[in-house]
Amino acid sequence: MSGPTLVIELVEALSSAALREFRALMVGLSSHFAEKRPGFFDVNVPAERLGVEDGREEDWREPFPLPLLGNTSADEEFSALVGFNPQPGDWGRPFLVYLMGPGVGDENLFEAEHADEPEVETILGFRPTHAVNVSACANREIDHVATALLTEPLRV
């Protein structure tokens, strides 16, 4: 992960209904959605769905180098040769969004992150039992803004 990460501390585990709403939110926002386990989502979220504009130009990507193919362009013949399009069209910002804590996954990570933080309960007014982690997989300015905006609907 090379981008910003925000963690939302929870006072209790999400109910089954809240987990379904959380999943529906991620599906609705995403142009790509993969659920690695209940509550762990690999998503691409277009910045525009969060209310901001991704300022990249239409031709923001560098051309894919094709020195071995001579004058052949990256068209269907090349796609068939390598099995994928080297310049995918998904403009979504990549994120990992997941629940942490007892019974939902990443329990050891959650415990390690909270082991040496006795002041958290005083500051928050509660002792976190679970958390939602939002990690951008890119590190441009838009990724910092999108990470903050993506956490807004997750706050309970």
Short mmCIF file of N, CA and C in Angstrom, two decimals:
data_model
loop_
_atom_site.label_atom_id
_atom_site.label_comp_id
_atom_site.label_asym_id
_atom_site.label_seq_id
_atom_site.Cartn_x
_atom_site.Cartn_y
_atom_site.Cartn_z
N MET A 1 0.84 -1.17 0.00
CA MET A 1 0.00 0.00 0.00
C MET A 1 0.89 1.24 0.00
N SER A 2 0.60 2.16 -0.87
CA SER A 2 1.45 3.33 -0.94
C SER A 2 0.72 4.62 -0.62
N GLY A 3 -0.55 4.56 -0.31
CA GLY A 3 -1.32 5.77 -0.10
C GLY A 3 -1.77 5.96 1.33
N PRO A 4 -2.63 6.95 1.53
CA PRO A 4 -3.10 7.27 2.88
C PRO A 4 -4.01 6.19 3.44
N THR A 5 -4.01 6.09 4.77
CA THR A 5 -4.88 5.15 5.48
C THR A 5 -5.58 5.89 6.60
N LEU A 6 -6.87 5.66 6.74
CA LEU A 6 -7.65 6.19 7.85
C LEU A 6 -8.34 5.03 8.54
N VAL A 7 -8.43 5.11 9.86
CA VAL A 7 -9.09 4.07 10.64
C VAL A 7 -10.23 4.70 11.42
N ILE A 8 -11.39 4.07 11.34
CA ILE A 8 -12.57 4.51 12.09
C ILE A 8 -12.76 3.53 13.23
N GLU A 9 -12.61 4.02 14.44
CA GLU A 9 -12.77 3.16 15.62
C GLU A 9 -14.26 2.97 15.90
N LEU A 10 -14.64 1.74 16.28
CA LEU A 10 -16.04 1.41 16.55
C LEU A 10 -16.22 1.02 18.01
N VAL A 11 -17.34 1.40 18.57
CA VAL A 11 -17.64 1.09 19.96
C VAL A 11 -18.09 -0.37 20.13
N GLU A 12 -18.56 -0.96 19.03
CA GLU A 12 -18.99 -2.37 19.06
C GLU A 12 -18.90 -2.95 17.66
N ALA A 13 -19.03 -4.26 17.59
CA ALA A 13 -19.00 -4.94 16.28
C ALA A 13 -20.21 -4.51 15.46
N LEU A 14 -20.07 -4.52 14.15
CA LEU A 14 -21.21 -4.22 13.29
C LEU A 14 -22.21 -5.37 13.35
N SER A 15 -23.48 -5.03 13.39
CA SER A 15 -24.52 -6.05 13.33
C SER A 15 -24.56 -6.62 11.91
N SER A 16 -25.25 -7.73 11.75
CA SER A 16 -25.39 -8.32 10.41
C SER A 16 -26.05 -7.35 9.45
N ALA A 17 -27.05 -6.61 9.93
CA ALA A 17 -27.73 -5.62 9.09
C ALA A 17 -26.79 -4.49 8.69
N ALA A 18 -25.98 -4.01 9.65
CA ALA A 18 -25.03 -2.94 9.35
C ALA A 18 -23.95 -3.43 8.39
N LEU A 19 -23.52 -4.69 8.52
CA LEU A 19 -22.54 -5.25 7.60
C LEU A 19 -23.12 -5.33 6.19
N ARG A 20 -24.40 -5.70 6.05
CA ARG A 20 -25.05 -5.73 4.73
C ARG A 20 -25.11 -4.32 4.13
N GLU A 21 -25.43 -3.32 4.96
CA GLU A 21 -25.46 -1.93 4.48
C GLU A 21 -24.07 -1.46 4.06
N PHE A 22 -23.05 -1.83 4.84
CA PHE A 22 -21.66 -1.50 4.55
C PHE A 22 -21.27 -2.09 3.19
N ARG A 23 -21.60 -3.36 2.98
CA ARG A 23 -21.30 -4.02 1.71
C ARG A 23 -22.04 -3.35 0.57
N ALA A 24 -23.32 -3.05 0.75
CA ALA A 24 -24.11 -2.39 -0.30
C ALA A 24 -23.53 -1.02 -0.65
N LEU A 25 -23.04 -0.30 0.34
CA LEU A 25 -22.41 1.00 0.10
C LEU A 25 -21.17 0.83 -0.78
N MET A 26 -20.33 -0.15 -0.43
CA MET A 26 -19.11 -0.38 -1.21
C MET A 26 -19.43 -0.81 -2.64
N VAL A 27 -20.42 -1.68 -2.81
CA VAL A 27 -20.83 -2.12 -4.14
C VAL A 27 -21.34 -0.92 -4.94
N GLY A 28 -22.16 -0.08 -4.30
CA GLY A 28 -22.74 1.07 -4.98
C GLY A 28 -21.74 2.12 -5.40
N LEU A 29 -20.69 2.30 -4.62
CA LEU A 29 -19.68 3.31 -4.94
C LEU A 29 -18.64 2.82 -5.93
N SER A 30 -18.49 1.52 -6.07
CA SER A 30 -17.35 0.94 -6.77
C SER A 30 -17.57 0.70 -8.25
N SER A 31 -16.49 0.88 -9.02
CA SER A 31 -16.49 0.45 -10.41
C SER A 31 -15.87 -0.94 -10.51
N HIS A 32 -15.15 -1.35 -9.48
CA HIS A 32 -14.61 -2.71 -9.33
C HIS A 32 -14.84 -3.09 -7.88
N PHE A 33 -15.33 -4.31 -7.64
CA PHE A 33 -15.63 -4.77 -6.28
C PHE A 33 -15.25 -6.23 -6.16
N ALA A 34 -14.45 -6.55 -5.15
CA ALA A 34 -14.12 -7.94 -4.82
C ALA A 34 -14.17 -8.07 -3.30
N GLU A 35 -14.87 -9.08 -2.81
CA GLU A 35 -14.99 -9.30 -1.37
C GLU A 35 -14.08 -10.47 -1.01
N LYS A 36 -13.00 -10.17 -0.30
CA LYS A 36 -12.01 -11.18 0.07
C LYS A 36 -12.48 -12.02 1.25
N ARG A 37 -13.26 -11.45 2.12
CA ARG A 37 -13.94 -12.11 3.23
C ARG A 37 -15.07 -11.18 3.63
N PRO A 38 -16.05 -11.64 4.42
CA PRO A 38 -17.10 -10.71 4.84
C PRO A 38 -16.49 -9.49 5.53
N GLY A 39 -16.78 -8.30 4.99
CA GLY A 39 -16.27 -7.08 5.57
C GLY A 39 -14.90 -6.65 5.07
N PHE A 40 -14.32 -7.35 4.08
CA PHE A 40 -13.02 -6.98 3.51
C PHE A 40 -13.21 -6.81 2.01
N PHE A 41 -13.10 -5.55 1.54
CA PHE A 41 -13.41 -5.22 0.16
C PHE A 41 -12.21 -4.61 -0.56
N ASP A 42 -11.95 -5.14 -1.74
CA ASP A 42 -10.96 -4.59 -2.67
C ASP A 42 -11.80 -3.85 -3.71
N VAL A 43 -11.71 -2.51 -3.73
CA VAL A 43 -12.60 -1.71 -4.57
C VAL A 43 -11.83 -0.66 -5.37
N ASN A 44 -12.42 -0.25 -6.47
CA ASN A 44 -12.01 0.94 -7.20
C ASN A 44 -13.19 1.89 -7.13
N VAL A 45 -12.95 3.09 -6.64
CA VAL A 45 -14.01 4.07 -6.48
C VAL A 45 -13.70 5.29 -7.34
N PRO A 46 -14.52 5.57 -8.36
CA PRO A 46 -14.32 6.79 -9.12
C PRO A 46 -14.50 8.01 -8.21
N ALA A 47 -13.55 8.93 -8.28
CA ALA A 47 -13.58 10.12 -7.42
C ALA A 47 -14.89 10.89 -7.58
N GLU A 48 -15.43 10.89 -8.78
CA GLU A 48 -16.67 11.63 -9.05
C GLU A 48 -17.84 11.10 -8.22
N ARG A 49 -17.82 9.82 -7.89
CA ARG A 49 -18.90 9.26 -7.06
C ARG A 49 -18.80 9.73 -5.61
N LEU A 50 -17.65 10.30 -5.26
CA LEU A 50 -17.47 10.87 -3.92
C LEU A 50 -17.64 12.38 -3.94
N GLY A 51 -17.97 12.93 -5.11
CA GLY A 51 -18.25 14.36 -5.21
C GLY A 51 -17.06 15.23 -5.57
N VAL A 52 -15.95 14.63 -6.02
CA VAL A 52 -14.79 15.41 -6.44
C VAL A 52 -14.39 15.00 -7.85
N GLU A 53 -13.66 15.88 -8.51
CA GLU A 53 -13.24 15.60 -9.88
C GLU A 53 -11.81 15.11 -9.90
N ASP A 54 -11.60 14.02 -10.60
CA ASP A 54 -10.26 13.50 -10.82
C ASP A 54 -9.69 14.30 -11.98
N GLY A 55 -8.70 15.13 -11.73
CA GLY A 55 -8.21 16.08 -12.71
C GLY A 55 -7.32 15.53 -13.80
N ARG A 56 -7.24 14.21 -13.93
CA ARG A 56 -6.39 13.65 -14.98
C ARG A 56 -6.96 13.94 -16.36
N GLU A 57 -6.07 14.15 -17.30
CA GLU A 57 -6.48 14.30 -18.70
C GLU A 57 -6.89 12.94 -19.24
N GLU A 58 -7.64 12.93 -20.32
CA GLU A 58 -8.05 11.67 -20.93
C GLU A 58 -6.85 10.81 -21.32
N ASP A 59 -5.76 11.44 -21.73
CA ASP A 59 -4.58 10.70 -22.15
C ASP A 59 -3.47 10.76 -21.10
N TRP A 60 -3.83 10.64 -19.82
CA TRP A 60 -2.88 10.78 -18.72
C TRP A 60 -1.85 9.67 -18.66
N ARG A 61 -2.16 8.50 -19.22
CA ARG A 61 -1.21 7.38 -19.14
C ARG A 61 -0.14 7.49 -20.20
N GLU A 62 1.05 7.05 -19.85
CA GLU A 62 2.14 6.97 -20.82
C GLU A 62 1.83 5.84 -21.79
N PRO A 63 2.22 5.98 -23.05
CA PRO A 63 1.99 4.88 -23.99
C PRO A 63 2.72 3.62 -23.53
N PHE A 64 2.11 2.48 -23.74
CA PHE A 64 2.71 1.21 -23.37
C PHE A 64 3.82 0.90 -24.36
N PRO A 65 5.05 0.64 -23.89
CA PRO A 65 6.14 0.39 -24.83
C PRO A 65 5.98 -0.95 -25.56
N LEU A 66 6.11 -0.90 -26.85
CA LEU A 66 5.95 -2.10 -27.66
C LEU A 66 7.15 -2.31 -28.59
N PRO A 67 8.37 -2.31 -28.05
CA PRO A 67 9.53 -2.41 -28.93
C PRO A 67 9.62 -3.72 -29.70
N LEU A 68 9.09 -4.80 -29.18
CA LEU A 68 9.21 -6.09 -29.85
C LEU A 68 8.20 -6.28 -30.96
N LEU A 69 7.19 -5.41 -31.02
CA LEU A 69 6.13 -5.58 -32.00
C LEU A 69 6.27 -4.65 -33.20
N GLY A 70 7.37 -3.91 -33.27
CA GLY A 70 7.59 -3.02 -34.41
C GLY A 70 6.51 -1.97 -34.52
N ASN A 71 5.84 -1.92 -35.66
CA ASN A 71 4.80 -0.92 -35.90
C ASN A 71 3.42 -1.37 -35.45
N THR A 72 3.30 -2.54 -34.87
CA THR A 72 2.01 -3.04 -34.42
C THR A 72 1.52 -2.24 -33.22
N SER A 73 0.26 -1.86 -33.25
CA SER A 73 -0.30 -1.10 -32.13
C SER A 73 -0.90 -2.05 -31.10
N ALA A 74 -1.21 -1.51 -29.94
CA ALA A 74 -1.82 -2.31 -28.87
C ALA A 74 -3.30 -2.48 -29.15
N ASP A 75 -3.62 -3.28 -30.14
CA ASP A 75 -5.01 -3.50 -30.51
C ASP A 75 -5.43 -4.92 -30.14
N GLU A 76 -6.41 -5.42 -30.83
CA GLU A 76 -6.92 -6.75 -30.50
C GLU A 76 -5.87 -7.84 -30.67
N GLU A 77 -5.02 -7.73 -31.70
CA GLU A 77 -3.99 -8.76 -31.90
C GLU A 77 -3.04 -8.81 -30.71
N PHE A 78 -2.62 -7.63 -30.24
CA PHE A 78 -1.72 -7.58 -29.09
C PHE A 78 -2.43 -8.06 -27.83
N SER A 79 -3.69 -7.66 -27.65
CA SER A 79 -4.45 -8.10 -26.48
C SER A 79 -4.57 -9.61 -26.46
N ALA A 80 -4.79 -10.22 -27.63
CA ALA A 80 -4.89 -11.67 -27.70
C ALA A 80 -3.55 -12.31 -27.37
N LEU A 81 -2.46 -11.67 -27.78
CA LEU A 81 -1.12 -12.20 -27.53
C LEU A 81 -0.80 -12.22 -26.03
N VAL A 82 -1.06 -11.12 -25.33
CA VAL A 82 -0.68 -11.03 -23.92
C VAL A 82 -1.83 -11.35 -22.98
N GLY A 83 -3.06 -11.34 -23.48
CA GLY A 83 -4.19 -11.73 -22.66
C GLY A 83 -4.80 -10.63 -21.81
N PHE A 84 -4.36 -9.40 -21.96
CA PHE A 84 -4.95 -8.30 -21.21
C PHE A 84 -4.69 -6.99 -21.92
N ASN A 85 -5.44 -5.97 -21.55
CA ASN A 85 -5.24 -4.63 -22.10
C ASN A 85 -4.26 -3.91 -21.18
N PRO A 86 -3.08 -3.49 -21.69
CA PRO A 86 -2.10 -2.85 -20.81
C PRO A 86 -2.51 -1.47 -20.33
N GLN A 87 -3.58 -0.92 -20.88
CA GLN A 87 -4.06 0.39 -20.45
C GLN A 87 -5.55 0.28 -20.11
N PRO A 88 -5.88 -0.29 -18.96
CA PRO A 88 -7.28 -0.49 -18.62
C PRO A 88 -8.02 0.85 -18.49
N GLY A 89 -9.32 0.82 -18.76
CA GLY A 89 -10.11 2.05 -18.76
C GLY A 89 -10.73 2.43 -17.43
N ASP A 90 -10.54 1.68 -16.36
CA ASP A 90 -11.15 1.99 -15.07
C ASP A 90 -10.41 3.15 -14.41
N TRP A 91 -11.11 4.24 -14.25
CA TRP A 91 -10.52 5.44 -13.64
C TRP A 91 -10.73 5.46 -12.14
N GLY A 92 -11.30 4.41 -11.59
CA GLY A 92 -11.53 4.38 -10.15
C GLY A 92 -10.23 4.39 -9.37
N ARG A 93 -10.28 4.99 -8.19
CA ARG A 93 -9.14 5.01 -7.28
C ARG A 93 -9.16 3.70 -6.50
N PRO A 94 -8.05 2.96 -6.43
CA PRO A 94 -8.05 1.65 -5.75
C PRO A 94 -7.95 1.79 -4.22
N PHE A 95 -8.76 1.02 -3.52
CA PHE A 95 -8.79 1.02 -2.06
C PHE A 95 -8.93 -0.40 -1.53
N LEU A 96 -8.43 -0.62 -0.32
CA LEU A 96 -8.80 -1.77 0.49
C LEU A 96 -9.58 -1.19 1.66
N VAL A 97 -10.78 -1.69 1.87
CA VAL A 97 -11.65 -1.23 2.95
C VAL A 97 -12.07 -2.47 3.72
N TYR A 98 -11.74 -2.49 5.03
CA TYR A 98 -12.05 -3.72 5.75
C TYR A 98 -12.27 -3.50 7.25
N LEU A 99 -13.07 -4.42 7.80
CA LEU A 99 -13.32 -4.46 9.24
C LEU A 99 -12.19 -5.19 9.93
N MET A 100 -11.87 -4.75 11.14
CA MET A 100 -10.87 -5.43 11.97
C MET A 100 -11.45 -5.62 13.36
N GLY A 101 -11.07 -6.70 13.99
CA GLY A 101 -11.45 -6.92 15.38
C GLY A 101 -11.90 -8.35 15.63
N PRO A 102 -12.17 -8.65 16.88
CA PRO A 102 -12.58 -10.00 17.25
C PRO A 102 -13.80 -10.48 16.48
N GLY A 103 -13.66 -11.65 15.87
CA GLY A 103 -14.78 -12.27 15.18
C GLY A 103 -14.99 -11.82 13.74
N VAL A 104 -14.29 -10.77 13.28
CA VAL A 104 -14.49 -10.31 11.91
C VAL A 104 -13.24 -10.40 11.05
N GLY A 105 -12.08 -10.58 11.66
CA GLY A 105 -10.84 -10.70 10.90
C GLY A 105 -9.79 -9.71 11.35
N ASP A 106 -8.56 -10.02 11.03
CA ASP A 106 -7.41 -9.19 11.40
C ASP A 106 -7.38 -8.87 12.89
N GLU A 107 -7.77 -9.86 13.71
CA GLU A 107 -7.80 -9.67 15.15
C GLU A 107 -6.43 -9.30 15.71
N ASN A 108 -5.38 -10.00 15.26
CA ASN A 108 -4.04 -9.72 15.76
C ASN A 108 -3.59 -8.31 15.42
N LEU A 109 -3.90 -7.86 14.22
CA LEU A 109 -3.56 -6.50 13.81
C LEU A 109 -4.30 -5.48 14.68
N PHE A 110 -5.59 -5.71 14.89
CA PHE A 110 -6.38 -4.81 15.71
C PHE A 110 -5.81 -4.74 17.13
N GLU A 111 -5.53 -5.90 17.72
CA GLU A 111 -4.99 -5.93 19.08
C GLU A 111 -3.64 -5.23 19.15
N ALA A 112 -2.78 -5.48 18.17
CA ALA A 112 -1.45 -4.85 18.17
C ALA A 112 -1.55 -3.34 18.05
N GLU A 113 -2.46 -2.86 17.22
CA GLU A 113 -2.61 -1.41 17.05
C GLU A 113 -3.17 -0.73 18.29
N HIS A 114 -3.87 -1.47 19.14
CA HIS A 114 -4.50 -0.86 20.30
C HIS A 114 -3.82 -1.20 21.62
N ALA A 115 -2.79 -2.03 21.58
CA ALA A 115 -2.14 -2.50 22.80
C ALA A 115 -1.48 -1.37 23.60
N ASP A 116 -0.86 -0.45 22.93
CA ASP A 116 -0.10 0.61 23.61
C ASP A 116 -0.77 1.96 23.51
N GLU A 117 -2.10 1.99 23.49
CA GLU A 117 -2.82 3.25 23.36
C GLU A 117 -3.86 3.42 24.47
N PRO A 118 -3.43 3.50 25.73
CA PRO A 118 -4.41 3.64 26.81
C PRO A 118 -5.18 4.95 26.76
N GLU A 119 -4.62 5.97 26.10
CA GLU A 119 -5.29 7.27 26.03
C GLU A 119 -6.46 7.29 25.05
N VAL A 120 -6.56 6.29 24.19
CA VAL A 120 -7.64 6.27 23.19
C VAL A 120 -9.00 6.33 23.86
N GLU A 121 -9.21 5.55 24.90
CA GLU A 121 -10.51 5.54 25.58
C GLU A 121 -10.84 6.91 26.16
N THR A 122 -9.86 7.58 26.73
CA THR A 122 -10.08 8.91 27.30
C THR A 122 -10.43 9.91 26.20
N ILE A 123 -9.71 9.86 25.11
CA ILE A 123 -9.93 10.81 24.01
C ILE A 123 -11.26 10.57 23.32
N LEU A 124 -11.58 9.31 23.02
CA LEU A 124 -12.80 8.98 22.29
C LEU A 124 -14.04 8.88 23.18
N GLY A 125 -13.82 8.61 24.45
CA GLY A 125 -14.95 8.40 25.35
C GLY A 125 -15.46 6.97 25.33
N PHE A 126 -14.78 6.07 24.65
CA PHE A 126 -15.12 4.65 24.63
C PHE A 126 -13.87 3.86 24.28
N ARG A 127 -13.89 2.58 24.63
CA ARG A 127 -12.79 1.68 24.29
C ARG A 127 -13.16 0.97 22.99
N PRO A 128 -12.44 1.21 21.89
CA PRO A 128 -12.79 0.57 20.61
C PRO A 128 -12.73 -0.96 20.72
N THR A 129 -13.74 -1.59 20.15
CA THR A 129 -13.75 -3.05 20.09
C THR A 129 -13.47 -3.55 18.69
N HIS A 130 -13.73 -2.71 17.69
CA HIS A 130 -13.53 -3.04 16.29
C HIS A 130 -13.16 -1.75 15.55
N ALA A 131 -12.77 -1.89 14.29
CA ALA A 131 -12.43 -0.71 13.49
C ALA A 131 -12.68 -1.00 12.01
N VAL A 132 -12.84 0.07 11.25
CA VAL A 132 -12.90 0.00 9.79
C VAL A 132 -11.64 0.68 9.28
N ASN A 133 -10.89 -0.03 8.47
CA ASN A 133 -9.65 0.49 7.89
C ASN A 133 -9.92 0.85 6.43
N VAL A 134 -9.55 2.07 6.04
CA VAL A 134 -9.69 2.53 4.66
C VAL A 134 -8.29 2.89 4.17
N SER A 135 -7.75 2.11 3.24
CA SER A 135 -6.39 2.33 2.73
C SER A 135 -6.41 2.54 1.23
N ALA A 136 -5.89 3.69 0.80
CA ALA A 136 -5.76 3.95 -0.63
C ALA A 136 -4.53 3.21 -1.14
N CYS A 137 -4.63 2.69 -2.33
CA CYS A 137 -3.51 1.94 -2.93
C CYS A 137 -2.75 2.80 -3.93
N ALA A 138 -2.95 4.11 -3.87
CA ALA A 138 -2.22 5.06 -4.70
C ALA A 138 -2.00 6.31 -3.84
N ASN A 139 -1.09 7.17 -4.26
CA ASN A 139 -0.68 8.27 -3.38
C ASN A 139 -0.62 9.62 -4.09
N ARG A 140 -1.64 9.90 -4.89
CA ARG A 140 -1.74 11.23 -5.48
C ARG A 140 -2.61 12.09 -4.58
N GLU A 141 -2.64 13.38 -4.83
CA GLU A 141 -3.46 14.29 -4.02
C GLU A 141 -4.91 13.84 -4.00
N ILE A 142 -5.42 13.40 -5.15
CA ILE A 142 -6.81 12.95 -5.24
C ILE A 142 -7.06 11.75 -4.32
N ASP A 143 -6.05 10.92 -4.09
CA ASP A 143 -6.22 9.74 -3.23
C ASP A 143 -6.39 10.16 -1.77
N HIS A 144 -5.70 11.21 -1.35
CA HIS A 144 -5.87 11.72 0.02
C HIS A 144 -7.28 12.27 0.21
N VAL A 145 -7.75 13.03 -0.77
CA VAL A 145 -9.10 13.59 -0.70
C VAL A 145 -10.13 12.46 -0.74
N ALA A 146 -9.96 11.52 -1.66
CA ALA A 146 -10.92 10.42 -1.80
C ALA A 146 -10.96 9.55 -0.55
N THR A 147 -9.82 9.32 0.10
CA THR A 147 -9.80 8.53 1.33
C THR A 147 -10.63 9.20 2.40
N ALA A 148 -10.44 10.49 2.57
CA ALA A 148 -11.22 11.22 3.58
C ALA A 148 -12.71 11.18 3.25
N LEU A 149 -13.06 11.38 1.99
CA LEU A 149 -14.47 11.37 1.59
C LEU A 149 -15.08 9.98 1.70
N LEU A 150 -14.30 8.95 1.43
CA LEU A 150 -14.82 7.58 1.52
C LEU A 150 -15.13 7.20 2.96
N THR A 151 -14.41 7.77 3.92
CA THR A 151 -14.68 7.44 5.31
C THR A 151 -15.94 8.11 5.84
N GLU A 152 -16.37 9.20 5.22
CA GLU A 152 -17.53 9.95 5.72
C GLU A 152 -18.79 9.10 5.86
N PRO A 153 -19.21 8.35 4.83
CA PRO A 153 -20.43 7.56 5.00
C PRO A 153 -20.24 6.36 5.92
N LEU A 154 -19.00 6.02 6.26
CA LEU A 154 -18.74 4.86 7.12
C LEU A 154 -18.84 5.21 8.60
N ARG A 155 -18.82 6.48 8.92
CA ARG A 155 -18.86 6.87 10.33
C ARG A 155 -20.23 6.60 10.91
N VAL A 156 -20.22 5.90 12.00
CA VAL A 156 -21.50 5.52 12.64
C VAL A 156 -21.68 6.20 13.98
#
